[in-house]
PDB file of C-alpha atoms in Angstrom:
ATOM      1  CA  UNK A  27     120.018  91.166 107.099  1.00 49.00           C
ATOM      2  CA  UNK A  28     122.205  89.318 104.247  1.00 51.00           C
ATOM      3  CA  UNK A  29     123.893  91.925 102.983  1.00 70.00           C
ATOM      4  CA  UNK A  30     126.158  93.762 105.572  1.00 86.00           C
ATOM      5  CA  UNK A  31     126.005  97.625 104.540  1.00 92.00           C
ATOM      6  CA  UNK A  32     127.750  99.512 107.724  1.00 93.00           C
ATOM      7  CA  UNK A  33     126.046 102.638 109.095  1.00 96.00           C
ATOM      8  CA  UNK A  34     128.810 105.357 107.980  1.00 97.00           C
ATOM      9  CA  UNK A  35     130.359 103.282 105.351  1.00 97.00           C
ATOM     10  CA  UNK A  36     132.336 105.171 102.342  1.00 98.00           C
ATOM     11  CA  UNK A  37     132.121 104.447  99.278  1.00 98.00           C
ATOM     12  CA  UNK A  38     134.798 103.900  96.709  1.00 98.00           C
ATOM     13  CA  UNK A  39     136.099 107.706  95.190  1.00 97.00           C
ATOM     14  CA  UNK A  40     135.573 107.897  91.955  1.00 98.00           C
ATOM     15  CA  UNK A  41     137.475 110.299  89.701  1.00 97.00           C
ATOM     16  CA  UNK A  42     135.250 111.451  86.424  1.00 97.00           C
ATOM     17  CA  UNK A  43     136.792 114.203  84.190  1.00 96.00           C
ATOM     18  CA  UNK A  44     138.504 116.628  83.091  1.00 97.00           C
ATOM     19  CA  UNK A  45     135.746 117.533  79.938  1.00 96.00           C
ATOM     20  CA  UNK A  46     136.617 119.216  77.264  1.00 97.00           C
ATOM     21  CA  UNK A  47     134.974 121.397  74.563  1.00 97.00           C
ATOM     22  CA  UNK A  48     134.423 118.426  72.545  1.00 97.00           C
ATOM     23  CA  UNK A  49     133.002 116.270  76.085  1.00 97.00           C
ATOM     24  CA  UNK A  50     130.600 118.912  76.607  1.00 97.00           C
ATOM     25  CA  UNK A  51     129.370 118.901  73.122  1.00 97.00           C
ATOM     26  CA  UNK A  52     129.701 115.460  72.749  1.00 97.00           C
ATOM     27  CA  UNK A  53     127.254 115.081  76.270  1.00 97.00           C
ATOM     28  CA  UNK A  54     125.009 117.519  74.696  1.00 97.00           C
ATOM     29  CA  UNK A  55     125.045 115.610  71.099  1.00 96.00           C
ATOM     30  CA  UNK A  56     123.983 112.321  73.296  1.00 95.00           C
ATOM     31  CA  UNK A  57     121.630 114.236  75.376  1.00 95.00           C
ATOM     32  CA  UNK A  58     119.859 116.676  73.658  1.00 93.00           C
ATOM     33  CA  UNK A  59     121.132 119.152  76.220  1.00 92.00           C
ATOM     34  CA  UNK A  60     121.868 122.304  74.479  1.00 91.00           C
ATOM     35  CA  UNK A  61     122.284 124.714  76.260  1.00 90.00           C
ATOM     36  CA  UNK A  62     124.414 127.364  75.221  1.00 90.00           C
ATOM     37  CA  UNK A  63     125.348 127.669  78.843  1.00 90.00           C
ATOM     38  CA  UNK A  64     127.662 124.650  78.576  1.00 95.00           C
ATOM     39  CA  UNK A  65     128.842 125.095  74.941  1.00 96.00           C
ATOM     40  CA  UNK A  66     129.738 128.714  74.204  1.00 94.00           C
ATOM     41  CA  UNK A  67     133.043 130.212  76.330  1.00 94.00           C
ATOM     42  CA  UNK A  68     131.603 133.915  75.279  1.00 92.00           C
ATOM     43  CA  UNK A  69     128.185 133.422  77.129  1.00 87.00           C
ATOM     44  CA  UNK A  70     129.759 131.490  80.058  1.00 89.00           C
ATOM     45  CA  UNK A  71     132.487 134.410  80.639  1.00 89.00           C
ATOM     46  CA  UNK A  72     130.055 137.120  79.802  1.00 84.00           C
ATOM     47  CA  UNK A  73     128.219 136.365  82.948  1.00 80.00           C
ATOM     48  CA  UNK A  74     131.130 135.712  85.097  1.00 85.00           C
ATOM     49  CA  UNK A  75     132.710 131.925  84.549  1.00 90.00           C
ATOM     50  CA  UNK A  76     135.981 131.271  83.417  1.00 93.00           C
ATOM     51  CA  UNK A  77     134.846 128.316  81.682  1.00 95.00           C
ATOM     52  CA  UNK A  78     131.724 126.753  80.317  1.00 96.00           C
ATOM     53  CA  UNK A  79     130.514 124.509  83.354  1.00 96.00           C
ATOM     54  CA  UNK A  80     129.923 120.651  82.564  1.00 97.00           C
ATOM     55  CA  UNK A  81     126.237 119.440  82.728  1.00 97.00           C
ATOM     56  CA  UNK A  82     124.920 118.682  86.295  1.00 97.00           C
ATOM     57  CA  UNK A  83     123.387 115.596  84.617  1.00 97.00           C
ATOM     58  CA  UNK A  84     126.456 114.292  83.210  1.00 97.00           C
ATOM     59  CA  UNK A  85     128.125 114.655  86.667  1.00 98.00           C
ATOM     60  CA  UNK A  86     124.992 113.314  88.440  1.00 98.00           C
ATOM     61  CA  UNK A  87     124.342 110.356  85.738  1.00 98.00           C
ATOM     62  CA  UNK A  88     127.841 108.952  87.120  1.00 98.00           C
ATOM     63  CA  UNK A  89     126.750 107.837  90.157  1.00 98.00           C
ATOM     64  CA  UNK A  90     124.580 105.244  89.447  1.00 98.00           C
ATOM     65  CA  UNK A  91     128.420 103.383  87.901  1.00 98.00           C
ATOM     66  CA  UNK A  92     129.773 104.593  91.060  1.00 98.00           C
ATOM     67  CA  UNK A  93     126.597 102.963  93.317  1.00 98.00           C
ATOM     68  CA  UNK A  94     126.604 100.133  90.898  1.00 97.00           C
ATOM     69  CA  UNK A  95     130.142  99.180  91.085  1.00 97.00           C
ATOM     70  CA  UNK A  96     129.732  99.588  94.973  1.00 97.00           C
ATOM     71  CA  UNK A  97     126.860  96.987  95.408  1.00 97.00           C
ATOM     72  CA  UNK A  98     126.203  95.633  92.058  1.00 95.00           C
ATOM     73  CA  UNK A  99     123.538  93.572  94.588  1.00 95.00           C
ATOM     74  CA  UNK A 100     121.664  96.794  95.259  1.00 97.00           C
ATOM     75  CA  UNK A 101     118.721  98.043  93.200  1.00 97.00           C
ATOM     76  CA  UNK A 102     118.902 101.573  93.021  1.00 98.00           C
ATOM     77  CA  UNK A 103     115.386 103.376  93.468  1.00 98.00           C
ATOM     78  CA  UNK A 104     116.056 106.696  93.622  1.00 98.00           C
ATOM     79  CA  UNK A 105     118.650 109.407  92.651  1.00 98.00           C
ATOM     80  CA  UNK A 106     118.771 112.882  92.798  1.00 98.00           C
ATOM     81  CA  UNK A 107     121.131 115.862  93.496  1.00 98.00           C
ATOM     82  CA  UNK A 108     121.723 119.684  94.027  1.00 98.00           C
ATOM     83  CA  UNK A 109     123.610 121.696  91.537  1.00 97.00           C
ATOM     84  CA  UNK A 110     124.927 123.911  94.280  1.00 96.00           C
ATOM     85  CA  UNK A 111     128.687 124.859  92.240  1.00 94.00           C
ATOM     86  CA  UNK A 112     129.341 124.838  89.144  1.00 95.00           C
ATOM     87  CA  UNK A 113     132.016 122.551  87.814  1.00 96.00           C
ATOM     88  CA  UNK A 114     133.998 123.834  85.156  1.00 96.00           C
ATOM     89  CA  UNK A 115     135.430 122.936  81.637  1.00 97.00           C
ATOM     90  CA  UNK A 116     138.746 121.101  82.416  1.00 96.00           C
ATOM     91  CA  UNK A 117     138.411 120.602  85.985  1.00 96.00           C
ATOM     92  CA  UNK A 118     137.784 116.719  87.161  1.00 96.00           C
ATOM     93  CA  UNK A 119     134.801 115.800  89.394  1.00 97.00           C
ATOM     94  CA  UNK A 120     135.437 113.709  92.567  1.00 97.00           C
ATOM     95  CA  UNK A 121     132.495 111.678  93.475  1.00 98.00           C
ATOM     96  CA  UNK A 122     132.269 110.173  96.646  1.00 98.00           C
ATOM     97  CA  UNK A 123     129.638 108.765  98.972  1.00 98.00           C
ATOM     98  CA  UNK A 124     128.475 107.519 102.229  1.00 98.00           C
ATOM     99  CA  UNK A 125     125.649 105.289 103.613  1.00 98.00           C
ATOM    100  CA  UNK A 126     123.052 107.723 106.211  1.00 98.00           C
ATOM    101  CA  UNK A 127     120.836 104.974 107.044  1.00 97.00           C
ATOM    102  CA  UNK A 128     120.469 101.259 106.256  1.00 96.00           C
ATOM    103  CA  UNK A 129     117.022  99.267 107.430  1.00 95.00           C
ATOM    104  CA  UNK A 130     115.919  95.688 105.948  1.00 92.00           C
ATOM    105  CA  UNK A 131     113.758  97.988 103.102  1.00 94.00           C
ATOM    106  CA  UNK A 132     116.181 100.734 102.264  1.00 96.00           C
ATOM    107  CA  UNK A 133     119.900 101.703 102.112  1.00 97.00           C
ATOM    108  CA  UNK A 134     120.352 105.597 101.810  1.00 98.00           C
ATOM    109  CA  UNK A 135     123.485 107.601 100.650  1.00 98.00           C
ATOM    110  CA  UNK A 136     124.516 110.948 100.684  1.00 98.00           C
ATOM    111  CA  UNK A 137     127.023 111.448  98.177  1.00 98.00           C
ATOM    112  CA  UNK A 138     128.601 114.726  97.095  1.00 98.00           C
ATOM    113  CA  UNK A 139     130.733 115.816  93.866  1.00 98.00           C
ATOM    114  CA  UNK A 140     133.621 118.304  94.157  1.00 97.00           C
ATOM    115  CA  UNK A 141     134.997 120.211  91.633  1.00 95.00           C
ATOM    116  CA  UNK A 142     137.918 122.286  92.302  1.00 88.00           C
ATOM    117  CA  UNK A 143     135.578 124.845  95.060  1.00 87.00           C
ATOM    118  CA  UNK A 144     135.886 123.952  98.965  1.00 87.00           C
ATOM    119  CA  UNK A 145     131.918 123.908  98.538  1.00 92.00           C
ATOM    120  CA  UNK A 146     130.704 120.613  96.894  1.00 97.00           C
ATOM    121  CA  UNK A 147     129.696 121.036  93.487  1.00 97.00           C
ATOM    122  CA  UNK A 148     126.794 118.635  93.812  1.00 98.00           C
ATOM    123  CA  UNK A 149     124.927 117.665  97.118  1.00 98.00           C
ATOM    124  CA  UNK A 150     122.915 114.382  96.195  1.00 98.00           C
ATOM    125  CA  UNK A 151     121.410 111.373  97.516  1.00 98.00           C
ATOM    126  CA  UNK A 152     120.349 107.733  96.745  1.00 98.00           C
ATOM    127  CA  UNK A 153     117.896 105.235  97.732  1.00 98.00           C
ATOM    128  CA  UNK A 154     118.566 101.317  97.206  1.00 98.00           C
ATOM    129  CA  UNK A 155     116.447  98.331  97.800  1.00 97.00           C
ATOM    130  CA  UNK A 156     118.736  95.259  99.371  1.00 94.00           C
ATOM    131  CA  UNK A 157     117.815  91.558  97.520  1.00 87.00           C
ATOM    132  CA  UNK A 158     114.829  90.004  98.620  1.00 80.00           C
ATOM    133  CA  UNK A 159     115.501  86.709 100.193  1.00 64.00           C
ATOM    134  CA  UNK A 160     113.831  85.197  97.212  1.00 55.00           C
ATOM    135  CA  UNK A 161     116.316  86.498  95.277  1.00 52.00           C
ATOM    136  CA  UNK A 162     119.828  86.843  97.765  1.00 46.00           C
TER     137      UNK A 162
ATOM    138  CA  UNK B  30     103.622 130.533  79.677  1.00 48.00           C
ATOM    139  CA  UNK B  31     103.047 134.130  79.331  1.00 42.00           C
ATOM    140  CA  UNK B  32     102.222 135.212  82.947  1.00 42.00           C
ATOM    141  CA  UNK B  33     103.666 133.891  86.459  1.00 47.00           C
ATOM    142  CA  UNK B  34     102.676 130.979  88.338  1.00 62.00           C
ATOM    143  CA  UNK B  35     100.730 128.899  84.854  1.00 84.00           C
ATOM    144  CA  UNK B  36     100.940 125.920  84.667  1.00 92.00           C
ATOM    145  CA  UNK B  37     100.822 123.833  81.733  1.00 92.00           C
ATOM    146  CA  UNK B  38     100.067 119.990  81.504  1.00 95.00           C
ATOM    147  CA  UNK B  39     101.749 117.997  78.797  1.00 93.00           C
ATOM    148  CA  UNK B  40     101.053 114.406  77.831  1.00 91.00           C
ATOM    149  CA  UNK B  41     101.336 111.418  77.699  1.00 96.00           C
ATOM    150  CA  UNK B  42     103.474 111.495  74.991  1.00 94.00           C
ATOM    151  CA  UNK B  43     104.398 107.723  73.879  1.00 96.00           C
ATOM    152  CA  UNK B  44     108.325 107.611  74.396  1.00 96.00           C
ATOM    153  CA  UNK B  45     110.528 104.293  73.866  1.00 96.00           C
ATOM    154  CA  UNK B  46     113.635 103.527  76.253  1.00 97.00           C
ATOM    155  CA  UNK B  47     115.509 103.495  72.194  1.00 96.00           C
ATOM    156  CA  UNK B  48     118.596 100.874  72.863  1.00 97.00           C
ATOM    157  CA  UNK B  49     121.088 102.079  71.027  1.00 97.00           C
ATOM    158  CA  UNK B  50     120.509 105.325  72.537  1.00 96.00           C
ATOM    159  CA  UNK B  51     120.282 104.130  75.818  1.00 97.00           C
ATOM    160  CA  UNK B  52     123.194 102.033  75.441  1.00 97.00           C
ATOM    161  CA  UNK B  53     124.944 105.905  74.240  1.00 97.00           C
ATOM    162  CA  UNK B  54     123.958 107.375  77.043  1.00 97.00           C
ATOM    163  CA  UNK B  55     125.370 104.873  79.577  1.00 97.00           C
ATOM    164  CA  UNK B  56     128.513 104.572  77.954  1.00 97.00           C
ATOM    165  CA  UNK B  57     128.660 108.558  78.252  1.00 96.00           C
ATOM    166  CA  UNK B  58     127.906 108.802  81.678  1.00 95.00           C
ATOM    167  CA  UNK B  59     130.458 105.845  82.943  1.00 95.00           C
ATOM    168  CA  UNK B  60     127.795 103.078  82.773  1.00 95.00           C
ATOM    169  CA  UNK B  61     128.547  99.439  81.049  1.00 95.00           C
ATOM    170  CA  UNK B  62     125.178 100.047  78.672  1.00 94.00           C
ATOM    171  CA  UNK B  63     123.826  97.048  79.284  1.00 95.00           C
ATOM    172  CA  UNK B  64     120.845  98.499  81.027  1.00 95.00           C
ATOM    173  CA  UNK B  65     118.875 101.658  80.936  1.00 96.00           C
ATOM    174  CA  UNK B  66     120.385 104.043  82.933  1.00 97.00           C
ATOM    175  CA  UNK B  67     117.612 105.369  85.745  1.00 96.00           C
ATOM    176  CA  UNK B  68     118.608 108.877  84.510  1.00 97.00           C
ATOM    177  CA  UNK B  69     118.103 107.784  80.922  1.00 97.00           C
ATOM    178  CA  UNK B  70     114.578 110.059  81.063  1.00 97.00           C
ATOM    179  CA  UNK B  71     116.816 112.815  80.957  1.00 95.00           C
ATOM    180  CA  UNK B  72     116.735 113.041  77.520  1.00 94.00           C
ATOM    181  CA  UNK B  73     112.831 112.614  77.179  1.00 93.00           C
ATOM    182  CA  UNK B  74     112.855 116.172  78.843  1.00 89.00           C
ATOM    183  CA  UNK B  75     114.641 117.342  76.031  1.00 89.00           C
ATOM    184  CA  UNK B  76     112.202 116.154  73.213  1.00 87.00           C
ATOM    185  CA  UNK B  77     111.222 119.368  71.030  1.00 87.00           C
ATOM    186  CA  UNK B  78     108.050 119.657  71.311  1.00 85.00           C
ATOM    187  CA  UNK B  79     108.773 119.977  75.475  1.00 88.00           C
ATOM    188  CA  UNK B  80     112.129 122.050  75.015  1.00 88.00           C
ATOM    189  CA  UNK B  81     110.868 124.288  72.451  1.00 90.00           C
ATOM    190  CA  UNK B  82     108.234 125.562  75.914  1.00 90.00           C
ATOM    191  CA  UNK B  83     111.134 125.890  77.507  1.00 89.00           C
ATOM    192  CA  UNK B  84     113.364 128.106  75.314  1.00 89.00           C
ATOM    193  CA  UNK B  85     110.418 130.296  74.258  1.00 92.00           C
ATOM    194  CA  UNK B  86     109.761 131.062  78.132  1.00 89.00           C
ATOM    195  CA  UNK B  87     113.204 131.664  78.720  1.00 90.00           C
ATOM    196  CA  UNK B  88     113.938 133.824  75.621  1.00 91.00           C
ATOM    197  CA  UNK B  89     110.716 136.021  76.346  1.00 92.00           C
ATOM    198  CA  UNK B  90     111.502 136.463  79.702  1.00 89.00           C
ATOM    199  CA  UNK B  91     115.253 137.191  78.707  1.00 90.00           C
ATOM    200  CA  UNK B  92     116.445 134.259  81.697  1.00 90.00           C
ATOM    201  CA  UNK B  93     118.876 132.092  81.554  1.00 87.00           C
ATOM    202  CA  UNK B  94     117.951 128.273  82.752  1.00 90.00           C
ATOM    203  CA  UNK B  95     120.133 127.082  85.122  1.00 90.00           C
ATOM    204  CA  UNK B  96     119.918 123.727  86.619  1.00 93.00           C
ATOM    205  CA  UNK B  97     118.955 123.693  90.175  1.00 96.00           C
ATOM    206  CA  UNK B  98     117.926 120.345  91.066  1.00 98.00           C
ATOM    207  CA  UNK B  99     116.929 116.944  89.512  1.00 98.00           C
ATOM    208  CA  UNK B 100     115.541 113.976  90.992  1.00 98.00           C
ATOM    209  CA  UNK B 101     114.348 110.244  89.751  1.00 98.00           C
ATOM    210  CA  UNK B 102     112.089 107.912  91.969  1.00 98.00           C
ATOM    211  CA  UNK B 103     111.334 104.295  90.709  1.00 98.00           C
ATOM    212  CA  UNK B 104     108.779 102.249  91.133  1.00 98.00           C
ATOM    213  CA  UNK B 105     109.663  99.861  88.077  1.00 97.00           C
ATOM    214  CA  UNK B 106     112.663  99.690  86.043  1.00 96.00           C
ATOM    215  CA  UNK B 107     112.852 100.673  82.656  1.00 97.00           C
ATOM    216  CA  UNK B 108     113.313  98.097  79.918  1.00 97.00           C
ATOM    217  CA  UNK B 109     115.131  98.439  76.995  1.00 97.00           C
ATOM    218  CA  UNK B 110     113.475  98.653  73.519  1.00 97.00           C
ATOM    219  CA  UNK B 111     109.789  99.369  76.161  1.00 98.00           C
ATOM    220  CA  UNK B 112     107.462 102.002  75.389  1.00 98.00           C
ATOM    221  CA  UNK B 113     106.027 104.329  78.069  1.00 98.00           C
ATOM    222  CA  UNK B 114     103.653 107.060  78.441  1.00 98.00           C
ATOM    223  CA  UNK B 115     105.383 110.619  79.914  1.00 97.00           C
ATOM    224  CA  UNK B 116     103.286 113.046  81.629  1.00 97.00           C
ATOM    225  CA  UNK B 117     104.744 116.200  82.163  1.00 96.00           C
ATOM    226  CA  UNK B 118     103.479 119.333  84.515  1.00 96.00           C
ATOM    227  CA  UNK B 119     105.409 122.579  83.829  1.00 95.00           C
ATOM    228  CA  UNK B 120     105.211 125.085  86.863  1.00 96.00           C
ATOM    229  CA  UNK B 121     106.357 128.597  86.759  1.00 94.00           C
ATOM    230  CA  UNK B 122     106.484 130.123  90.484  1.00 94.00           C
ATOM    231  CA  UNK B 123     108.181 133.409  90.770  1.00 91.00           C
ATOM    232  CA  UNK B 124     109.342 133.230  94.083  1.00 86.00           C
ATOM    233  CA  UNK B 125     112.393 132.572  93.913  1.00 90.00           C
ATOM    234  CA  UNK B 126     111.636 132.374  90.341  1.00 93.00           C
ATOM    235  CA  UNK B 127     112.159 129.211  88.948  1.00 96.00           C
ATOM    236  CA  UNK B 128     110.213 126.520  86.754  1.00 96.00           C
ATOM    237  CA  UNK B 129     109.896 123.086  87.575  1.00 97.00           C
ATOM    238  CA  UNK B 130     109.183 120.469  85.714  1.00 96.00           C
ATOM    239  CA  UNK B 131     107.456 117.252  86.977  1.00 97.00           C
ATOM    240  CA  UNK B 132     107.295 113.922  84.895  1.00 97.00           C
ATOM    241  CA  UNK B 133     105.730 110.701  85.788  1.00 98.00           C
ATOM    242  CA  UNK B 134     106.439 107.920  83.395  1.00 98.00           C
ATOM    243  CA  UNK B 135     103.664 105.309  83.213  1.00 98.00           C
ATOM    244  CA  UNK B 136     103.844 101.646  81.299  1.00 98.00           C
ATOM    245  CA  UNK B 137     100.992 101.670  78.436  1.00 98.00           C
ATOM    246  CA  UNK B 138      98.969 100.021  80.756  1.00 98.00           C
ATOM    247  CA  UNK B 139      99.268 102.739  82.970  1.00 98.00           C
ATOM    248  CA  UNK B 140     101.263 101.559  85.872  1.00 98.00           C
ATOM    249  CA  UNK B 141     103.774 103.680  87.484  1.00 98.00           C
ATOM    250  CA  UNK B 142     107.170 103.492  86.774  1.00 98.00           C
ATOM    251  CA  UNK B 143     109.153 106.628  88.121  1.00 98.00           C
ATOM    252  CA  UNK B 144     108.661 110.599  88.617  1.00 98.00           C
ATOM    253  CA  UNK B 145     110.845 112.956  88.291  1.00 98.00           C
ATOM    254  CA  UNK B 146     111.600 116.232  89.178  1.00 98.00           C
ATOM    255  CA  UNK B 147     113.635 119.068  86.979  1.00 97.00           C
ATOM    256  CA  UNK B 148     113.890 122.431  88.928  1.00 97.00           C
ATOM    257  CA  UNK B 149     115.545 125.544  86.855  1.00 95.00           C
ATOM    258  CA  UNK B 150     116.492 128.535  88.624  1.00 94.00           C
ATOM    259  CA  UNK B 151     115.755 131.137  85.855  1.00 93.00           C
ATOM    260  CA  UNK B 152     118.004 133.936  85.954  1.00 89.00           C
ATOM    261  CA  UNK B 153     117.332 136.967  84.216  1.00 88.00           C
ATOM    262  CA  UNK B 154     120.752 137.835  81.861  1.00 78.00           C
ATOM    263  CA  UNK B 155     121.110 141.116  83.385  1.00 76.00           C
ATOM    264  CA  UNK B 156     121.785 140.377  86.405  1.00 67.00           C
ATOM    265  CA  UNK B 157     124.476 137.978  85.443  1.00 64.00           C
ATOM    266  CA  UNK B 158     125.572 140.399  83.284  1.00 62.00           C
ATOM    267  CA  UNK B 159     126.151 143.223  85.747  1.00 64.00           C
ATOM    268  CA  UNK B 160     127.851 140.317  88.183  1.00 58.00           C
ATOM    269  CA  UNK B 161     130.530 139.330  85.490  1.00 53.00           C
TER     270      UNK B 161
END
């Protein structure tokens, strides 16, 4: 194996955040997003958040920077994620991850997102192909 | 959409991996932009004619979306400025009720490039209401 991935290894934290009003609309401008779930205070407090909470798929898109800047080396093949908490308006999202398993086909990594809850906001995972000799 | 556990088939709609767009959406999300981002389909899901479905279930039905989960499984990369084929499978199951949304993005020439998998916990306003 030519790239040396430890079983258990962290990755780098990464800090994303805080979002504003104007991030959130801005993300939903980009995205096509809309929902007034993450755009309107009134509707977000009227059924029981402080705040408006960010897009999952903002928070989730920023891993694949994060696993990038890790092991630019990698290819990632898969990504995907739980939106278990809600993070909200003005609070910042750590990111952080950790490699599960590592074989000569396939490096997988939990990684989780915390907002300001004990519980982590998002409880996701990642696939990623090492370099083919060919191409090492 | 109108009664529980329908599902509705949607595609292939010809979608392009649009650069500047792309390169938009990277930047947004933390990435450098010189590459489509994996969870650039994202935005596909949001096309009108797919979203419209969407709201209309949600606003007869008097739910709320909420995003529950979302995956994205490659087989190819995407290529900026490339055209592919989305096929979409909407699935409304009412226990726990929730729709999910499954996309597989082929080249033209049919070849698989990646699925994907939107779930949305729909939760009736009431509820969340009476919570607040």
């Amino acid at each position: 194996m030519s790239y040396a991935i430890t079983l258990g290894e962290r990755l780098p934290e990464v800090i994303i955040g805080p979002f504003d009003a104007d991030a959130l609309q801005h993300y939903a401008d980009i995205s096509g997003d809309t929902n007034p779930l993450h755009l309107d205070e009134k509707l977000a407090q009227s059924i029981g958040f402080s705040a408006p909470p960010v897009h999952g798929m903002k928070i989730l898109a920023a891993f694949e920077p994060m696993l990038k800047n890790w092991r630019s080396e990698l290819k990632i093949i898969g990504l995907s994620g739980k939106f278990v908490q809600p993070i909200l308006r003005g609070e910042t999202a750590k990111l952080t991850g950790k490699v599960l398993r590592v074989s000569d086909t396939e490096i997988f990594v939990r990684l989780f997102a915390h907002g300001s809850q004990r519980l982590p906001a998002i409880i996701g995972e990642a696939r990623l192909r090492p370099p083919t000799e060919a191409a090492a | 959409m109108q009664n529980d556990k329908q599902c509705l088939s949607l595609g292939p709609l010809r979608l392009q991996v649009d650069p500047v767009r792309a390169k938009t959406y990277a930047l947004e999300t933390g990435g450098d932009g010189l590459s489509a981002p994996l969870t650039y389909p994202a935005i596909w899901l949001t096309e009108p004619g797919l979203l419209k479905i969407i709201q209309e279930l949600c606003q007869s039905q008097d739910v709320i979306p909420v995003h529950e989960s979302q995956s994205f499984y490659y087989s190819l990369e995407l290529t900026l400025g490339e055209s592919y084929d989305l096929y979409v499978l909407l699935k409304r199951v009412t226990d726990p009720s929730r729709l999910i949304i499954e996309a597989t993005i082929k080249t033209t020439t049919n070849e698989l490039v990646a699925t994907i998998e939107t779930i949305l916990r729909l939760v009736p306003q009431d509820i969340l209401k009476a919570k607040a």
